[in-house]
Structures are given as C-alpha cells and as structure tokens.
CSV table of C-alpha atoms and ligand atoms in Angstrom, one decimal:
chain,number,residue,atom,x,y,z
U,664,UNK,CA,20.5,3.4,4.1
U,665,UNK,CA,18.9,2.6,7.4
U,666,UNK,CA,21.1,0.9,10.0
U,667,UNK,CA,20.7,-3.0,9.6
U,668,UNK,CA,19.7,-2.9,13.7
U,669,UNK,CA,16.5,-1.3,12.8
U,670,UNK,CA,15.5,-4.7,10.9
U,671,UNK,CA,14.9,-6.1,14.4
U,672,UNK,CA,11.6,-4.3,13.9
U,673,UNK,CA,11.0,-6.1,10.9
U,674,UNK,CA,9.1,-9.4,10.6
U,675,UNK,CA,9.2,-11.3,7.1
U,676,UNK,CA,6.8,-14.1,6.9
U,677,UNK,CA,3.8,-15.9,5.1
U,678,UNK,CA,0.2,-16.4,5.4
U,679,UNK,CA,-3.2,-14.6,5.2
U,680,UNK,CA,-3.0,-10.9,5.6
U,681,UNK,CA,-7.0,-11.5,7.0
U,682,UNK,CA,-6.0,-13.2,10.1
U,683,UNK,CA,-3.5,-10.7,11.2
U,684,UNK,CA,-4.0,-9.3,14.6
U,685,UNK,CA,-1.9,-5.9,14.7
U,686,UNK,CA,-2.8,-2.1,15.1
U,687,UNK,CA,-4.0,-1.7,11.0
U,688,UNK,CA,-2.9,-4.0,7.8
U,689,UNK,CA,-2.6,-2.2,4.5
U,690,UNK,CA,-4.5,-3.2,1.7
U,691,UNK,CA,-3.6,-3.0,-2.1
U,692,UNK,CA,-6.5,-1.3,-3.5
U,693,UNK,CA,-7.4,0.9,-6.2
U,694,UNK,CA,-8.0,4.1,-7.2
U,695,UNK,CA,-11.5,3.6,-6.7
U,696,UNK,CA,-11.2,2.2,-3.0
U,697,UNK,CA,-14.5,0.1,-3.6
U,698,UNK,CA,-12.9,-3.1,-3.7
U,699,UNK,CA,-11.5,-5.8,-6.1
U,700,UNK,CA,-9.6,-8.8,-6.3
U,701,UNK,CA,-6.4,-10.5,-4.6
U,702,UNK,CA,-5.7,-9.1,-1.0
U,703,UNK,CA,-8.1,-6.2,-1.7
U,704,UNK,CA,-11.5,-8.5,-2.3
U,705,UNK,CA,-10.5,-10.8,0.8
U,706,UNK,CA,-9.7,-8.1,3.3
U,707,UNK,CA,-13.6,-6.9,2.3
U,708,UNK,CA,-14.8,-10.1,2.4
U,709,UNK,CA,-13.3,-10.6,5.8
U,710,UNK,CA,-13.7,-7.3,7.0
U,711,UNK,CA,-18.1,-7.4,5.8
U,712,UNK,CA,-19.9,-4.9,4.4
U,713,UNK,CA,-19.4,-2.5,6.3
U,714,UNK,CA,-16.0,-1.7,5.1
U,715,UNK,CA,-17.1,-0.6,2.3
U,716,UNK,CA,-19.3,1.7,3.4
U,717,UNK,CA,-16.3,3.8,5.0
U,718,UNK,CA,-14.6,3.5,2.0
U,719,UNK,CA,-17.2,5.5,-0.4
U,720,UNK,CA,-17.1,8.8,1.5
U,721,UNK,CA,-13.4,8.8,0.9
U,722,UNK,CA,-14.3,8.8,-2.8
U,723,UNK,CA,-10.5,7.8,-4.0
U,724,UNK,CA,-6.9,7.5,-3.5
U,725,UNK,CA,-4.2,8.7,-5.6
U,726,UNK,CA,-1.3,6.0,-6.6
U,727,UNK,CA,1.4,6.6,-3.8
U,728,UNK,CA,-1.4,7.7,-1.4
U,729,UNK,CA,-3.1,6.3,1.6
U,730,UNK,CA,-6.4,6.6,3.7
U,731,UNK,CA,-7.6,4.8,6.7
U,732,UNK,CA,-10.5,3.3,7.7
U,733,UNK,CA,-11.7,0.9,11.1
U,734,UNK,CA,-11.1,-3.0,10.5
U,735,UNK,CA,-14.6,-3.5,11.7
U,736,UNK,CA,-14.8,-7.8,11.5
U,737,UNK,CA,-11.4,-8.1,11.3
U,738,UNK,CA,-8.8,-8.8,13.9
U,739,UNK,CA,-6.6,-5.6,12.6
U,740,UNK,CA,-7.9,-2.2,14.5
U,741,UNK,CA,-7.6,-0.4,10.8
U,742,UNK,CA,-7.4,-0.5,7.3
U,743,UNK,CA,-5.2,1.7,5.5
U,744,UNK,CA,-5.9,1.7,1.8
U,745,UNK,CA,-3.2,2.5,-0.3
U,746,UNK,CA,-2.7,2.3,-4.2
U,747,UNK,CA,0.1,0.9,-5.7
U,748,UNK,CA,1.9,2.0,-9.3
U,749,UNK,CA,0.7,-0.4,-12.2
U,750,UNK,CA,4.2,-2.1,-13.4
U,751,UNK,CA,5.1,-0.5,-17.0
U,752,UNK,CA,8.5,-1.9,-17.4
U,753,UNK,CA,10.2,0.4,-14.5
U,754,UNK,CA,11.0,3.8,-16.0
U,755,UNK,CA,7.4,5.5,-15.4
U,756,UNK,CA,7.8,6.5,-11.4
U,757,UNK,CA,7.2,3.1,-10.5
U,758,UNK,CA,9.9,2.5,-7.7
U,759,UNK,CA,8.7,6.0,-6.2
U,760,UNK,CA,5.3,5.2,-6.3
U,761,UNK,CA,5.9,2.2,-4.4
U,762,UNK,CA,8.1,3.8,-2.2
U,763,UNK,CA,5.3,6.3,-1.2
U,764,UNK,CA,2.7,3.8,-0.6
U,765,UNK,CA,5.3,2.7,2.4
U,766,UNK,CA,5.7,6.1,3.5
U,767,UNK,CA,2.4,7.4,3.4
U,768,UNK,CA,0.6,4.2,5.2
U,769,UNK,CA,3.0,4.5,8.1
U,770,UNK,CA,2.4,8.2,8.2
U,771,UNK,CA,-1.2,7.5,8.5
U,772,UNK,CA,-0.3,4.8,10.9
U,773,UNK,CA,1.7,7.1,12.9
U,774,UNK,CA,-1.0,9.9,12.9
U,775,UNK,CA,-3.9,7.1,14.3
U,776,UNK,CA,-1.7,5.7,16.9
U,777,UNK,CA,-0.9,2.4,15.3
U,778,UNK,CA,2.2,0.9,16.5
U,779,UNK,CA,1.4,-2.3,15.0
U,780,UNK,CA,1.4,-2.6,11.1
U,781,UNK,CA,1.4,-5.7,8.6
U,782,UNK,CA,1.7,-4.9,4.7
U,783,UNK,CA,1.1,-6.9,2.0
U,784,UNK,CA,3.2,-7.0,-0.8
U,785,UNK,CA,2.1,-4.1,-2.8
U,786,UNK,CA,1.5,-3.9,-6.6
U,787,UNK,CA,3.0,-7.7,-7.0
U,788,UNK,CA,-0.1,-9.4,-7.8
U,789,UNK,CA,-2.6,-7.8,-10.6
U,790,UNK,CA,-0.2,-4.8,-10.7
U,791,UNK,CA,2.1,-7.0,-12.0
U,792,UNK,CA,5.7,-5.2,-10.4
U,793,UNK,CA,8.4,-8.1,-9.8
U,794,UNK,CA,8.4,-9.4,-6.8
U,795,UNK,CA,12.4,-9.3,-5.8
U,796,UNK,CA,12.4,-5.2,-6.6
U,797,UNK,CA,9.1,-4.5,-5.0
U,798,UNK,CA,10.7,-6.8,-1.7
U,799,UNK,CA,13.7,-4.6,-1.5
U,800,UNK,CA,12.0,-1.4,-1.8
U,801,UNK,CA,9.7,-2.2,0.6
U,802,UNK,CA,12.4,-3.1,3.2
U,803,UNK,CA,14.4,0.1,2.3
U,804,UNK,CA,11.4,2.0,2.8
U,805,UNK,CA,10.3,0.4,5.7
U,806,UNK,CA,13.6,0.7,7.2
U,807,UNK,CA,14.5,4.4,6.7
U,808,UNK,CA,11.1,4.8,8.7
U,809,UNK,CA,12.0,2.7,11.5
U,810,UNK,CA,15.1,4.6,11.3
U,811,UNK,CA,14.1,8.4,12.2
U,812,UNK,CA,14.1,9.3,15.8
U,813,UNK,CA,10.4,10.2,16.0
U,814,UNK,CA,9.5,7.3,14.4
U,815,UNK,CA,6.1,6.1,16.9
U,816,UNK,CA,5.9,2.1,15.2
U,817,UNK,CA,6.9,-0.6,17.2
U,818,UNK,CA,6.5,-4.0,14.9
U,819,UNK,CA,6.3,-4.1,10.7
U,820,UNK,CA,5.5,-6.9,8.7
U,821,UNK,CA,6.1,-7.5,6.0
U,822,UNK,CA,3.4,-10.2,5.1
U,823,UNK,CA,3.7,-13.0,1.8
U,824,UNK,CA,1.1,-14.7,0.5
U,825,UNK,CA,3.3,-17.5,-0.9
U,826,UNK,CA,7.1,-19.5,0.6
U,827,UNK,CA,8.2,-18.4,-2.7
U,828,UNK,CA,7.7,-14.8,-2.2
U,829,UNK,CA,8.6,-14.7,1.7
U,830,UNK,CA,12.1,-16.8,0.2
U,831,UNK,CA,12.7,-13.3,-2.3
U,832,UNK,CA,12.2,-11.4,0.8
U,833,UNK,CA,14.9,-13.1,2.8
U,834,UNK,CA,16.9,-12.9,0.1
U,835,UNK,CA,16.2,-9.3,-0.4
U,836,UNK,CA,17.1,-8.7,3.2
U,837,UNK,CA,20.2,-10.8,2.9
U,838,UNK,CA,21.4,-8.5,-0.1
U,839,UNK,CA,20.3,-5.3,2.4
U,840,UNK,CA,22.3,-6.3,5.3
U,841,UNK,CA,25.5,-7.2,3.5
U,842,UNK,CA,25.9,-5.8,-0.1
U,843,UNK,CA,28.8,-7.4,-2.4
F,276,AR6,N1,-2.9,-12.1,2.4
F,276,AR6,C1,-1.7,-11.6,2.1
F,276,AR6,N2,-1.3,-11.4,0.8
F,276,AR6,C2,-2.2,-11.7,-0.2
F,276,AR6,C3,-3.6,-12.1,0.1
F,276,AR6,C4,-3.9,-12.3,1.5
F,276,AR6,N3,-5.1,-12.7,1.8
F,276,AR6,N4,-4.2,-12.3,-1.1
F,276,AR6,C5,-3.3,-11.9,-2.1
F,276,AR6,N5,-2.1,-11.6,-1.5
F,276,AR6,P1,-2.9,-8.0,-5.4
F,276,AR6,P2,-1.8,-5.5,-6.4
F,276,AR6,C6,-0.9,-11.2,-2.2
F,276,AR6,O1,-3.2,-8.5,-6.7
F,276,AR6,O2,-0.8,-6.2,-7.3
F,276,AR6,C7,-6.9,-5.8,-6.7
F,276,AR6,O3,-7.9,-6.2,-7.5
F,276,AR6,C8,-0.7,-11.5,-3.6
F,276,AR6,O4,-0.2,-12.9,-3.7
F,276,AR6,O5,-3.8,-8.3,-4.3
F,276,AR6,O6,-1.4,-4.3,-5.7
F,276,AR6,C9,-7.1,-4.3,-6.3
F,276,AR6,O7,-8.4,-3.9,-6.2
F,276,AR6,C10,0.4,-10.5,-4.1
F,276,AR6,O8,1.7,-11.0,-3.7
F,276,AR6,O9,-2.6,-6.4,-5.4
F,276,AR6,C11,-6.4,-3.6,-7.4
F,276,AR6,O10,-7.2,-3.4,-8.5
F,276,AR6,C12,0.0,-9.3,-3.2
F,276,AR6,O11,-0.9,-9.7,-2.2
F,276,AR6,C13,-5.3,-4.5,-7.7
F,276,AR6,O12,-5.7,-5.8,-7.4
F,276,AR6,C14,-0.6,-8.2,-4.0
F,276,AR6,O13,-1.5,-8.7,-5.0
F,276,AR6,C15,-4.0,-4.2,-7.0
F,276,AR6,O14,-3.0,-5.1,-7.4
C-alpha cells in the first residue's frame, strides 16, 4: 500500500466534471467511444462536436484501456477515454478492470505531459459497480501511482457528482489511512 503522505496529492470533492480546469479529465465511455449518457454525454456536450470527431478515428477502447483526445471547448487540455468493467456481482475481473482504467489513464496522462488529472467515478453510474468499492480502489490505485518515484502527476482528483458519493470517498479514505 502506498504511503498515506502521497494522499496530499489527492483531492476528493464534488461537482461537475465539465467545469474542471486541469491538464485532461477522464471520461467513462464505452467501448464504442462515440458517446452516451451520464458523464460521457455531458463531457460531449460540453466539449462540441468536435470531440467526437477525434474519437471515430480511434475506432474503440478495450474495458481496462484508455485513449486520449484534445478537450477542444472545454476548460480541461484533454480527454482521456477510458472504459470501465460492467458490474456482474464482483467475481468476473471487475476490481482489475477498474483498477486498469486508473493505471492506464495516468499512463496516458504521463505520456502527454499532463500533470493535472480529475477522474470521475468510473463504472458507478450505468455500469452499475458499488460505489464504496469502486471509491477505494480508485484511491489505492491512484495512490500506488502517486507513489513510484518516476511518477510525472502533480494533483489527482478524484471528482463526485453527488455529497453522498464524495461522503463514501472520505470514508473510503478514512478506512485507507488507518485500517482496524
Ligand atoms: N461530472 C462528474 N461526474 C458525473 C457527471 C458529471 N458531469 N455526470 C455523471 N457523473 P456514468 P459508468 C457521475 O453512468 O457507470 C455512459 O452512457 C455519475 O453520477 O457516467 O462508467 C457511457 O457511454 C456516476 O457517479 O458512467 C457508458 O455507456 C459516475 O459519473 C456508460 O455510461 C459514472 O457514471 C458508462 O457507465
């Protein structure tokens, strides 16, 4: 586990993933990358059209995966598209899957120079994976990142859409930085 002083990096709070002014947000998408509901349809909608233009060359993304595109209207620099694991009751690869959506958007953060990254909370909407498990992987996750020595990222955060899931968060954290 990553030490708990790498949390500094960490910011948990709420509000519109749209209006966030950092290096590249991360959007649950699908497969398909063309678009959809929940944070997905408003980061197009805020982003315009031509968002997803860039998206169609990419063709798709793998669950687990991610690809990056430019914010164009939006205040973020990018986009990085990643696809989170459909909950199936927690013994088909979830937890992995959800770990590597982590992984893989700050790798492609990394690789763009993005020291700046917000995140949305990933597969907890449509895809239907509870919110307090998806909340402490993502802070492991995030954490052993911030935790390598080579590790270029400055500032993550960990974005909620609602008090109630920014209060699962805290108490995710809370359970990180001093387990029973
Ligand atoms: N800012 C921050 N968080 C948001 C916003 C926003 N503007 N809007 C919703 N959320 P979801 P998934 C939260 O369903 O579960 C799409 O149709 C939301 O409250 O957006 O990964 C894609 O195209 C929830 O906590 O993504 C895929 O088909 C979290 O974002 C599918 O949904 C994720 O909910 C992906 O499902």
């Amino acid at each position: 586990m990553a030490d708990a002083s790498v949390f500094r990096k960490v910011d948990l709070a709420h509000g519109d993933l749209t209006r966030c002014a950092v290096d590249a947000i991360v959007n649950a998408a699908n497969e398909s990358l063309l678009g959809g509901g929940g944070v997905d349809g408003a980061i197009h909608r805020a982003a315009g059209p031509a968002l997803l233009e860039a998206c169609r060359p990419l063709r798709s993304c793998e669950p687990g995966e991610a690809k990056i595109t430019p914010g164009f209207d939006l205040p973020a620099r990018f986009v990085i598209h990643t696809v989170g694991p459909r909950w199936r009751g927690g013994d088909a690869g979830e937890d992995e899957t959800l770990r590597s959506c982590y992984q893989s958007s700050l790798h492609v953060a990394a690789e763009n120079g993005c020291r700046t990254v917000a995140f949305p909370a990933i597969s907890t909407g449509a895809f239907g994976f509870p919110p307090d498990r998806a909340a402490r992987i993502a802070l492991e996750t995030v954490g052993e990142c911030l935790a390598q020595a080579d590790c270029k990222i400055d500032r993550i955060t960990l974005l909620f859409f609602s008090e109630e899931d920014l209060q699962i968060a805290q108490t995710a954290l809370e359970g990180i930085l001093s387990p029973r």
